[in-house]
Coordinates of C-alpha atoms in Angstrom, one line a residue:
Chain A
X267 CA 29.9 94.5 53.0
X268 CA 29.6 96.0 49.6
X269 CA 26.2 96.1 47.9
X270 CA 27.7 96.3 44.4
X271 CA 28.2 92.6 44.4
X272 CA 25.2 91.5 46.5
X273 CA 22.5 93.5 44.7
X274 CA 22.8 91.8 41.3
X275 CA 21.9 88.6 43.0
X276 CA 19.2 90.0 45.3
X277 CA 17.2 91.9 42.7
X278 CA 16.2 88.9 40.6
X279 CA 15.0 87.0 43.7
X280 CA 13.0 90.0 45.0
X281 CA 11.5 90.4 41.5
X282 CA 10.8 86.6 41.4
X283 CA 8.9 86.8 44.7
X284 CA 6.9 89.8 43.5
X285 CA 6.1 88.3 40.2
X286 CA 5.1 85.1 41.9
X287 CA 2.8 86.8 44.3
X288 CA 1.1 88.8 41.6
X289 CA 1.1 86.0 39.0
X290 CA -2.7 86.0 38.7
X291 CA -2.8 89.7 37.7
X292 CA -2.7 90.6 34.0
X293 CA 0.7 92.0 33.1
X294 CA 2.6 90.3 35.8
X295 CA 5.3 90.0 33.2
X296 CA 6.0 93.7 33.5
X297 CA 7.3 93.1 37.0
X298 CA 9.8 90.7 35.5
X299 CA 10.7 93.3 32.8
X300 CA 11.1 96.0 35.5
X301 CA 13.3 93.8 37.6
X302 CA 15.4 92.9 34.5
X303 CA 16.0 96.6 33.8
X304 CA 17.1 97.2 37.4
X305 CA 19.4 94.1 37.1
X306 CA 20.9 95.6 33.9
X307 CA 21.7 98.9 35.6
X308 CA 23.3 97.0 38.6
X309 CA 25.3 94.8 36.3
X310 CA 26.7 97.9 34.5
X311 CA 27.5 99.4 37.8
X312 CA 29.4 96.2 38.8
X313 CA 31.3 96.2 35.5
X314 CA 32.3 99.8 36.0
X315 CA 33.6 99.0 39.5
X316 CA 35.5 96.1 38.1
X317 CA 37.0 98.3 35.3
X318 CA 38.2 100.7 38.0
X319 CA 39.6 98.2 40.6
X320 CA 40.4 95.1 38.5
X321 CA 38.8 92.7 41.0
X322 CA 36.2 93.4 43.6
X323 CA 35.3 91.1 46.4
X324 CA 33.2 91.2 49.5
X325 CA 32.7 88.8 52.4
X326 CA 29.2 87.8 53.3
X327 CA 28.2 88.6 56.9
X328 CA 31.8 89.9 57.3
X329 CA 33.2 86.5 58.0
X330 CA 36.8 86.9 56.9
X331 CA 37.9 84.7 53.9
X332 CA 38.5 81.8 53.7
X333 CA 36.0 81.0 56.4
X334 CA 32.9 82.8 55.2
X335 CA 31.3 82.9 51.8
X336 CA 33.0 85.3 49.4
X337 CA 31.4 87.1 46.5
X338 CA 33.9 88.2 43.9
X339 CA 33.9 89.6 40.4
X340 CA 36.9 89.8 38.1
X341 CA 36.6 90.8 34.4
X342 CA 35.2 87.5 33.3
X343 CA 32.7 87.3 36.2
X344 CA 31.5 90.9 35.8
X345 CA 31.1 90.5 32.0
X346 CA 29.1 87.3 32.5
X347 CA 26.8 89.0 35.0
X348 CA 26.3 91.9 32.5
X349 CA 25.5 89.5 29.6
X350 CA 23.1 87.5 31.9
X351 CA 21.3 90.8 32.6
X352 CA 21.1 91.6 28.9
X353 CA 19.7 88.2 28.0
X354 CA 17.4 88.4 31.0
X355 CA 16.0 91.7 29.8
X356 CA 15.7 90.6 26.2
X357 CA 13.9 87.4 27.0
X358 CA 11.7 89.0 29.7
X359 CA 10.5 91.5 27.1
X360 CA 10.1 88.8 24.4
X361 CA 8.2 86.5 26.8
X362 CA 5.6 89.2 27.4
X363 CA 4.2 88.4 23.9
X364 CA 5.0 84.7 23.9
X365 CA 4.2 83.3 27.3
X366 CA 0.5 82.9 27.7
X367 CA -1.7 83.6 30.6
X368 CA -1.9 79.9 31.6
X369 CA 1.9 79.7 32.0
X370 CA 2.0 83.1 33.7
X371 CA -0.5 81.9 36.3
X372 CA 1.7 78.9 37.0
X373 CA 4.4 81.3 37.9
X374 CA 6.5 81.4 34.7
X375 CA 7.9 85.0 35.2
X376 CA 8.8 84.3 38.8
X377 CA 10.6 81.1 37.9
X378 CA 12.4 82.9 35.0
X379 CA 13.8 85.5 37.5
X380 CA 14.8 82.8 39.9
X381 CA 16.8 81.2 37.1
X382 CA 18.5 84.5 36.3
X383 CA 19.3 85.0 39.9
X384 CA 20.8 81.5 40.2
X385 CA 22.9 82.1 37.1
X386 CA 24.1 85.4 38.4
X387 CA 25.0 83.9 41.8
X388 CA 27.0 81.2 40.1
X389 CA 29.1 83.8 38.2
X390 CA 29.7 85.9 41.4
X391 CA 30.5 83.3 44.0
X392 CA 34.0 82.7 45.2
X393 CA 33.2 79.6 47.1
X394 CA 33.1 76.1 45.7
X395 CA 30.2 74.8 47.8
X396 CA 28.3 78.0 47.3
X397 CA 28.7 77.4 43.5
X398 CA 27.1 74.1 44.0
X399 CA 24.1 75.8 45.8
X400 CA 23.7 78.3 42.9
X401 CA 23.9 75.4 40.4
X402 CA 21.0 73.8 42.3
X403 CA 19.0 77.0 42.3
X404 CA 19.3 77.5 38.6
X405 CA 18.7 73.7 38.0
X406 CA 15.5 73.4 39.9
X407 CA 14.0 76.5 38.3
X408 CA 15.1 75.2 34.9
X409 CA 13.4 71.9 35.6
X410 CA 10.1 73.6 36.3
X411 CA 10.4 76.0 33.3
X412 CA 11.0 73.0 31.1
X413 CA 7.8 71.2 32.0
X414 CA 5.5 74.2 32.5
X415 CA 2.6 73.8 30.2
X416 CA 3.1 70.0 30.4
X417 CA 3.1 69.0 26.8
X418 CA 3.9 65.3 26.3
X419 CA 7.0 66.1 24.3
X420 CA 8.3 68.5 27.0
X421 CA 7.8 65.8 29.7
X422 CA 9.8 63.4 27.5
X423 CA 12.6 65.9 27.1
X424 CA 12.6 66.8 30.8
X425 CA 13.1 63.2 31.8
X426 CA 16.4 63.1 30.1
X427 CA 17.4 66.6 31.1
X428 CA 16.5 66.1 34.7
X429 CA 18.1 62.7 35.2
X430 CA 21.4 63.5 33.5
X431 CA 21.8 66.9 35.2
X432 CA 21.1 65.3 38.5
X433 CA 24.1 62.9 37.9
X434 CA 26.3 65.8 37.1
X435 CA 25.2 67.5 40.3
X436 CA 26.0 64.5 42.4
X437 CA 29.5 64.3 40.8
X438 CA 30.1 68.0 41.5
X439 CA 29.0 67.6 45.1
X440 CA 31.2 64.6 45.6
X441 CA 34.2 66.4 44.1
X442 CA 33.6 69.5 46.2
X443 CA 33.3 67.3 49.4
X444 CA 36.6 65.5 48.5
X445 CA 38.3 68.8 47.8
X446 CA 37.3 70.0 51.3
X447 CA 38.4 66.7 52.8
X448 CA 41.8 66.9 51.2
X449 CA 42.6 70.6 51.6
X450 CA 40.3 71.8 54.4
X451 CA 39.1 74.8 52.5
X452 CA 36.4 75.6 49.9
X453 CA 37.3 79.2 49.1
X454 CA 38.4 79.1 45.5
X455 CA 41.2 81.7 45.9
X456 CA 42.5 79.9 49.0
X457 CA 42.2 76.5 47.2
X458 CA 44.9 77.4 44.6
X459 CA 47.7 77.4 47.1
X460 CA 46.1 74.6 49.1
X461 CA 45.8 72.3 46.1
X462 CA 49.3 73.0 44.7
X463 CA 50.8 72.4 48.2
X464 CA 49.0 69.1 48.7
X465 CA 51.5 66.2 49.0
X466 CA 49.5 63.8 46.8
X467 CA 49.2 65.5 43.4
X468 CA 47.8 62.3 41.9
X469 CA 44.8 62.6 44.2
X470 CA 44.3 66.2 43.2
X471 CA 44.2 65.2 39.5
X472 CA 41.5 62.6 40.3
X473 CA 39.4 65.3 42.0
X474 CA 40.0 67.6 39.0
X475 CA 38.7 64.9 36.7
X476 CA 35.5 64.6 38.8
X477 CA 35.0 68.3 38.4
X478 CA 35.7 68.0 34.6
X479 CA 33.0 65.3 34.2
X480 CA 30.5 67.2 36.4
X481 CA 30.9 70.5 34.7
X482 CA 31.4 68.9 31.3
X483 CA 28.0 67.3 31.6
X484 CA 26.5 70.7 32.4
X485 CA 28.4 72.3 29.5
X486 CA 27.3 69.5 27.2
X487 CA 30.7 68.5 25.8
X488 CA 31.5 65.3 24.0
X489 CA 30.7 62.6 25.1
X490 CA 28.3 63.9 27.7
X491 CA 26.0 66.1 25.6
X492 CA 23.0 63.7 24.9
X493 CA 20.6 65.5 27.2
X494 CA 20.8 68.7 25.3
X495 CA 19.5 67.9 21.9
X496 CA 16.9 65.7 23.6
X497 CA 15.3 68.5 25.5
X498 CA 16.2 72.0 24.2
X499 CA 13.6 71.9 21.4
X500 CA 10.7 70.9 23.6
X501 CA 9.8 73.8 25.9
X502 CA 8.6 77.4 25.3
X503 CA 10.7 79.3 22.9
X504 CA 11.5 81.9 25.5
X505 CA 12.7 79.1 27.8
X506 CA 14.9 77.5 25.2
X507 CA 16.4 80.9 24.3
X508 CA 17.5 81.5 27.8
X509 CA 18.7 77.9 28.2
X510 CA 20.6 78.0 25.0
X511 CA 22.2 81.4 25.8
X512 CA 23.0 80.9 29.4
X513 CA 22.7 77.5 31.0
X514 CA 25.4 75.5 29.2
X515 CA 27.7 78.5 29.5
X516 CA 27.5 78.3 33.3
X517 CA 29.1 74.9 32.9
X518 CA 31.8 76.4 30.6
X519 CA 32.4 79.2 33.0
X520 CA 32.8 76.8 35.9
X521 CA 35.3 74.7 33.8
X522 CA 37.3 77.9 33.0
X523 CA 37.2 79.0 36.6
X524 CA 38.2 75.7 38.1
X525 CA 40.9 74.8 35.5
X526 CA 42.6 78.2 35.5
X527 CA 42.3 79.0 39.2
X528 CA 42.4 75.8 41.1
X529 CA 43.6 72.7 39.2
X530 CA 46.6 73.9 37.2
X531 CA 49.1 71.4 38.6
X532 CA 49.0 68.7 35.9
X533 CA 48.1 70.6 32.8
X534 CA 49.8 68.0 30.6
X535 CA 47.1 65.6 31.6
X536 CA 44.0 67.7 32.3
X537 CA 44.3 70.2 29.5
X538 CA 45.3 67.5 27.0
X539 CA 42.0 65.8 27.7
X540 CA 40.2 69.1 27.4
X541 CA 41.8 69.6 24.0
X542 CA 40.6 66.3 22.6
X543 CA 37.2 66.9 24.2
X544 CA 37.0 70.3 22.5
X545 CA 37.8 69.0 19.0
X546 CA 35.4 66.1 19.3
X547 CA 32.7 68.4 20.7
X548 CA 33.1 70.8 17.8
X549 CA 32.8 68.0 15.2
X550 CA 30.0 65.9 16.7
X551 CA 27.9 69.0 17.3
X552 CA 28.2 70.3 13.8
X553 CA 27.7 66.9 12.2
X554 CA 24.7 66.2 14.4
X555 CA 23.2 69.5 13.2
X556 CA 23.7 68.5 9.6
X557 CA 21.5 65.5 10.1
X558 CA 18.6 67.5 11.6
X559 CA 15.6 69.1 9.9
X560 CA 14.0 71.0 12.7
X561 CA 14.8 74.7 13.3
X562 CA 15.4 74.4 17.0
X563 CA 17.1 71.0 16.8
X564 CA 19.7 72.3 14.4
X565 CA 20.3 75.2 16.7
X566 CA 20.6 72.9 19.7
X567 CA 23.3 70.8 18.0
X568 CA 25.2 74.0 17.2
X569 CA 25.3 75.0 20.8
X570 CA 27.3 71.8 21.3
X571 CA 29.8 72.6 18.5
X572 CA 30.2 76.1 19.8
X573 CA 30.9 74.9 23.3
X574 CA 33.8 73.1 21.7
X575 CA 35.4 76.4 20.7
X576 CA 35.2 77.8 24.2
X577 CA 36.7 74.7 25.7
X578 CA 39.4 74.9 23.1
X579 CA 40.4 78.3 24.3
X580 CA 40.7 76.9 27.9
X581 CA 42.5 73.8 26.7
X582 CA 45.3 75.6 24.9
X583 CA 45.9 77.8 28.0
X584 CA 48.0 80.5 26.2
X585 CA 47.0 84.2 26.8
X586 CA 45.7 84.5 23.3
X587 CA 43.7 81.3 23.4
X588 CA 42.0 82.0 26.8
X589 CA 41.3 85.5 25.4
X590 CA 39.6 83.9 22.4
X591 CA 37.7 81.5 24.7
X592 CA 36.4 84.4 26.8
X593 CA 35.5 86.5 23.7
X594 CA 33.7 83.5 22.2
X595 CA 31.8 82.9 25.3
X596 CA 30.5 86.5 25.4
X597 CA 29.7 86.7 21.7
X598 CA 28.1 83.3 21.6
X599 CA 25.5 84.0 24.3
X600 CA 24.1 86.9 22.4
X601 CA 24.0 85.2 19.1
X602 CA 22.5 81.9 20.3
X603 CA 19.8 83.4 22.4
X604 CA 18.9 85.6 19.4
X605 CA 18.7 82.7 17.0
X606 CA 16.2 80.9 19.3
X607 CA 14.1 84.1 19.6
X608 CA 14.1 84.3 15.8
X609 CA 13.1 80.6 15.6
X610 CA 10.2 81.5 17.9
X611 CA 8.9 84.3 15.7
X612 CA 9.3 82.0 12.7
X613 CA 7.3 79.3 14.4
X614 CA 4.6 81.8 15.2
X615 CA 4.4 83.0 11.6
X616 CA 4.7 79.7 9.8
X617 CA 3.0 77.4 12.3
X618 CA 5.8 74.8 12.7
X619 CA 9.5 74.4 13.4
X620 CA 9.9 71.5 11.0
X621 CA 11.9 72.9 8.1
X622 CA 10.1 70.7 5.5
X623 CA 6.7 72.1 6.1
X624 CA 7.5 75.8 6.4
X625 CA 8.9 78.4 4.1
X626 CA 8.2 81.7 2.4
X627 CA 9.6 83.9 5.2
X628 CA 12.0 85.8 2.9
X629 CA 9.2 87.1 0.7
X630 CA 6.6 87.8 3.4
X631 CA 8.8 88.8 6.3
X632 CA 12.0 90.3 4.9
X633 CA 12.8 92.1 8.1
X634 CA 12.9 88.8 10.0
X635 CA 15.0 87.3 7.2
X636 CA 17.5 90.1 7.5
X637 CA 17.6 89.8 11.2
X638 CA 18.2 86.0 10.9
X639 CA 21.2 86.6 8.7
X640 CA 23.1 88.6 11.3
X641 CA 23.4 86.0 14.1
X642 CA 23.5 83.1 11.6
X643 CA 26.5 84.5 9.8
X644 CA 28.1 85.5 13.0
X645 CA 27.7 81.9 14.3
X646 CA 29.4 80.7 11.2
X647 CA 32.2 83.2 11.5
X648 CA 31.7 85.6 8.6
X649 CA 33.6 88.9 8.8
X650 CA 32.8 91.5 10.0
X651 CA 30.5 90.0 12.5
X652 CA 31.5 89.1 16.1
X653 CA 31.9 85.4 15.4
X654 CA 34.6 86.1 12.9
X655 CA 36.9 87.7 15.4
X656 CA 36.3 85.0 18.0
X657 CA 37.1 82.2 15.5
X658 CA 40.1 84.1 14.1
X659 CA 41.7 84.5 17.5
X660 CA 41.2 80.8 18.4
X661 CA 42.6 79.5 15.1
X662 CA 45.6 81.8 15.4
X663 CA 46.2 80.6 18.9
X664 CA 46.2 77.0 17.8
X665 CA 48.5 77.7 14.9
X666 CA 50.9 79.6 17.2
X667 CA 51.2 76.4 19.3
X668 CA 51.8 74.3 16.1
X669 CA 48.4 72.6 16.6
X670 CA 47.6 72.5 12.9
X671 CA 45.0 69.7 13.3
X672 CA 43.1 71.6 15.9
X673 CA 43.0 74.7 13.7
X674 CA 41.8 72.5 10.9
X675 CA 39.0 71.1 13.0
X676 CA 38.0 74.6 14.1
X677 CA 37.9 75.9 10.5
X678 CA 36.0 72.8 9.3
X679 CA 33.4 73.2 12.0
X680 CA 32.9 76.8 10.8
X681 CA 32.5 75.6 7.3
X682 CA 29.9 73.0 8.3
X683 CA 28.1 75.6 10.4
X684 CA 27.5 77.6 7.2
X685 CA 26.0 74.4 5.7
X686 CA 23.4 74.2 8.5
X687 CA 22.6 77.9 8.4
X688 CA 22.2 77.7 4.6
X689 CA 19.8 74.8 5.1
X690 CA 17.7 76.9 7.5
X691 CA 17.9 79.8 5.1
X692 CA 16.9 77.8 2.1
X693 CA 14.0 75.9 3.8
X694 CA 12.5 78.4 6.1
X695 CA 13.2 81.7 4.3
X696 CA 13.9 81.2 0.6
X697 CA 11.6 78.5 -0.7
X698 CA 7.8 79.2 -1.0
X699 CA 5.6 78.0 1.8
X700 CA 4.3 74.5 0.9
X701 CA 0.7 75.5 1.7
X702 CA 1.1 78.9 0.0
X703 CA 0.8 80.6 3.3
X704 CA 2.0 84.2 3.4
X705 CA 3.4 84.5 6.9
X706 CA 3.8 88.3 7.2
X707 CA 4.9 90.0 10.4
X708 CA 1.9 92.3 10.1
X709 CA -0.3 89.3 11.0
X710 CA 0.9 89.7 14.6
X711 CA -0.9 92.5 16.5
X712 CA 1.3 95.6 16.7
X713 CA 2.0 95.5 20.5
X714 CA 3.0 91.8 20.4
X715 CA 5.0 92.4 17.2
X716 CA 7.2 95.1 18.9
X717 CA 7.6 93.0 22.0
X718 CA 8.9 90.2 19.9
X719 CA 11.0 92.1 17.5
X720 CA 12.7 94.7 19.7
X721 CA 14.8 92.2 21.7
X722 CA 15.9 90.6 18.4
X723 CA 16.9 93.9 16.9
X724 CA 18.8 94.9 20.0
X725 CA 20.7 91.7 20.2
X726 CA 21.5 91.7 16.5
X727 CA 22.7 95.3 16.8
X728 CA 25.1 94.2 19.6
X729 CA 26.4 91.4 17.3
X730 CA 27.1 93.9 14.6
X731 CA 28.6 96.4 17.1
X732 CA 31.0 93.8 18.5
X733 CA 32.0 92.9 14.9
X734 CA 32.5 96.4 13.6
X735 CA 34.3 97.8 16.7
X736 CA 36.0 94.7 18.2
X737 CA 38.9 96.7 19.7
X738 CA 37.4 97.6 23.1
X739 CA 36.0 94.1 23.5
X740 CA 39.3 92.4 22.5
X741 CA 41.1 94.6 25.0
X742 CA 38.6 93.7 27.7
X743 CA 38.9 90.0 26.9
X744 CA 42.7 90.2 26.9
X745 CA 42.7 91.7 30.4
X746 CA 40.2 89.1 31.4
X747 CA 42.4 86.3 30.1
X748 CA 45.5 87.8 31.9
X749 CA 43.5 87.8 35.2
X750 CA 42.6 84.2 34.6
X751 CA 46.1 83.0 33.8
X752 CA 47.7 85.0 36.6
X753 CA 45.1 85.1 39.4
X754 CA 47.4 86.8 41.9
X755 CA 45.2 90.0 42.0
X756 CA 42.1 87.8 42.4
X757 CA 43.6 85.9 45.3
X758 CA 45.0 89.0 46.9
X759 CA 41.6 90.8 46.7
X760 CA 39.6 87.8 48.1
X761 CA 42.0 87.0 50.9
X762 CA 43.0 90.5 51.6
X763 CA 39.7 91.6 53.3
X764 CA 36.9 93.8 52.3
X765 CA 37.6 95.7 49.1
X766 CA 35.4 98.7 48.1
Chain B
X248 CA 35.5 53.7 61.3
X249 CA 36.5 55.5 58.1
X250 CA 37.1 52.1 56.4
X251 CA 33.5 51.0 57.2
X252 CA 32.0 54.2 55.9
X253 CA 34.1 54.1 52.8
X254 CA 33.1 50.5 52.1
X255 CA 29.4 51.3 52.7
X256 CA 29.7 54.3 50.3
X257 CA 31.3 52.0 47.7
X258 CA 28.5 49.4 48.2
X259 CA 25.8 52.1 47.8
X260 CA 27.5 53.4 44.6
X261 CA 27.6 49.9 43.1
X262 CA 24.0 49.3 43.9
X263 CA 23.1 52.7 42.5
X264 CA 24.9 52.1 39.2
X265 CA 23.2 48.7 38.9
X266 CA 19.8 50.3 39.5
X267 CA 20.5 53.3 37.1
X268 CA 21.5 51.0 34.3
X269 CA 18.3 49.0 34.5
X270 CA 16.4 51.2 32.0
X271 CA 13.4 51.9 34.2
X272 CA 12.8 55.4 35.2
X273 CA 11.7 54.6 38.8
X274 CA 14.6 52.3 39.4
X275 CA 16.9 55.0 38.0
X276 CA 15.6 57.5 40.5
X277 CA 16.1 55.0 43.4
X278 CA 19.6 54.6 42.1
X279 CA 20.1 58.3 42.1
X280 CA 18.9 58.5 45.7
X281 CA 21.4 55.8 46.7
X282 CA 24.1 57.6 44.8
X283 CA 23.5 60.9 46.5
X284 CA 23.6 59.1 49.9
X285 CA 26.8 57.4 49.0
X286 CA 28.3 60.9 48.2
X287 CA 26.9 62.3 51.4
X288 CA 28.7 59.5 53.3
X289 CA 31.9 60.1 51.4
X290 CA 31.8 63.8 52.3
X291 CA 31.1 62.9 55.9
X292 CA 34.1 60.6 56.1
X293 CA 36.3 63.0 54.1
X294 CA 35.7 65.6 56.9
X295 CA 37.3 63.1 59.4
X296 CA 35.2 61.2 61.8
X297 CA 35.4 61.9 65.5
X298 CA 33.5 60.4 68.4
X299 CA 31.9 62.4 71.2
X300 CA 34.0 65.5 70.5
X301 CA 31.8 68.6 70.5
X302 CA 32.9 71.4 68.1
X303 CA 33.2 73.9 70.9
X304 CA 36.0 76.3 71.7
X305 CA 37.1 77.1 75.2
X306 CA 35.7 80.1 77.1
X307 CA 38.4 82.5 75.9
X308 CA 38.1 81.3 72.3
X309 CA 41.2 79.1 72.7
X310 CA 41.4 75.7 71.1
X311 CA 40.4 73.0 73.6
X312 CA 43.0 70.4 74.7
X313 CA 40.9 67.5 73.5
X314 CA 39.9 66.4 70.0
X315 CA 37.3 68.5 68.3
X316 CA 34.7 67.6 65.8
X317 CA 34.6 69.3 62.4
X318 CA 31.2 70.8 62.0
X319 CA 31.6 72.1 58.5
X320 CA 31.1 68.8 56.6
X321 CA 28.0 68.3 58.6
X322 CA 26.7 71.7 57.6
X323 CA 27.6 70.9 54.0
X324 CA 25.8 67.6 54.3
X325 CA 22.6 69.1 55.7
X326 CA 22.5 71.5 52.8
X327 CA 23.1 68.7 50.3
X328 CA 20.4 66.5 51.9
X329 CA 17.8 69.3 51.8
X330 CA 18.6 70.2 48.2
X331 CA 18.7 66.5 47.2
X332 CA 15.3 66.0 48.9
X333 CA 13.8 68.8 46.9
X334 CA 15.2 67.6 43.6
X335 CA 14.1 64.1 44.3
X336 CA 10.6 65.2 45.1
X337 CA 10.5 67.0 41.8
X338 CA 11.9 64.0 39.9
X339 CA 9.3 61.8 41.5
X340 CA 6.5 64.2 40.4
X341 CA 8.0 64.2 36.9
X342 CA 8.0 60.4 36.9
X343 CA 4.3 60.3 37.7
X344 CA 3.6 62.8 34.9
X345 CA 5.7 60.7 32.5
X346 CA 3.8 57.5 33.5
X347 CA 0.5 59.2 33.0
X348 CA 1.6 60.6 29.6
X349 CA 3.3 57.5 28.2
X350 CA 1.7 54.6 30.2
X351 CA 5.2 53.1 30.9
X352 CA 8.5 54.0 32.4
X353 CA 10.9 52.3 30.0
X354 CA 13.5 55.0 29.2
X355 CA 14.5 53.3 25.9
X356 CA 10.9 53.7 24.6
X357 CA 10.6 57.4 25.4
X358 CA 11.3 58.7 21.9
X359 CA 8.6 61.3 21.6
X360 CA 11.1 64.2 21.5
X361 CA 13.6 62.3 19.4
X362 CA 11.6 60.1 17.0
X363 CA 13.6 57.4 15.2
X364 CA 14.2 57.7 11.5
X365 CA 11.0 57.2 9.5
X366 CA 8.4 57.6 12.2
X367 CA 7.5 61.2 12.4

């Protein structure tokens, strides 16, 4: 058994246990930060292994595939693990200044690490039922994180989040069970051959649709997104940053995995639906955001519209489009988590997230204003930031296929995104504060200020870096997309025994 | 036997949908409980039902001559039941908190996080 694949999952859980045991001590958050640093190192190690071998796989307890549980990382999986570790570290540091002693005593840091562990597990597993288990791990910790502190508004948001996510879970479980009943295997690599060899392809498409609805609910695509804008603006800012960055993307990842690896038999049907879903998701998300006047609510609706771009990459299914989807996924996680962190600092300085009662940040906190512009413009797709390349590739891929309407929707969504970002800029940063408050960054104690700002600066630097030197990232995403569209290496590694 | 289980699963699903659409949080949760049991039954049936056939191999590891039960769906079910139980316990706790906070369980009236136009 190779530890390269197992350790990135184990470390967050060990950290969670330690943080939970020592939750009453002051500074229990440092355990979480230390664990996140170790996770980051392990994730880089995994990525290097994947760069060297293409795909790495290991069988848990040495039960040969397809009978045991497989852990496997290809380019996409390893990149997702790395980005999870990056966001995990950024939010763990940020949370040191933001999560109070009361929440820490309730086990906030431990739960946060459990969530990160669950997300990492979902990205690394090669077994469909195991994926369900990881979904449950991250779901239950996200439930508790959502309501910790117990404000009325958070309870209200949690009711919708919990109920709709439970339905998606039941659907996923049912689909996994039926898949097993029909094919006799749950190993994802083994399933590809088993599904395409099944005599009743209609039945396979039915099961595929159940997966699409189950994962679609998790990914918050049209018309299944209602839980997201109902809940993401209610919890701690640190919680909503990690939710916004990672959780819906687990759904997108699962969609990409299942619809490139397993259910590719009837693409005329499944991917056509995904294409429509992608376009409608982009439009509804961005239009919903235009109607909002709360910092976090605007950002929440933008998560939905951005999910549309990623699903679009999957729906078009050409090498260029899937590459665009993968690139978008990676770029978006950094940008979105960063915007929520900035919203948190803005809330701390101005006292509210309602755009009509705050303002003056440009004059009193110019550093924060500059830091906001980077992810905001990247989200809208301004060159030379990371979002520009992601959008450019997807639009080009749609035009190559003659899908002019799709390209138009993608461009229109980008344009309307600028509208929302301008609104936040004008209301929160540009105009004077209605109560003449001067919300300066220096009002925050020095230690807390650096804990809050350093993750934001680091994430913004990554956005700029990807934008200025896109070449290695594009090459990486291209190889990742090739692996997704031709999973023969993935299948050979998983079924071929214990790789290094 | 499969037919009976399939019909039962369908019946439970129908009851679950009816309960979940009623607009009351507690009824919704009971609906969800029925739904997850319907799914459990479906998985159980999809793994093929056998009667009195132990999932044991012969002494030398060879397949036995008689019919064998498939133990994997049962292992999946056990996992799903345990996880479902945990989630349901949390959801019930949340319901109690919601009832204490709002004084009712009508889902349509829970608009605190998403106020309607005009009432801020």
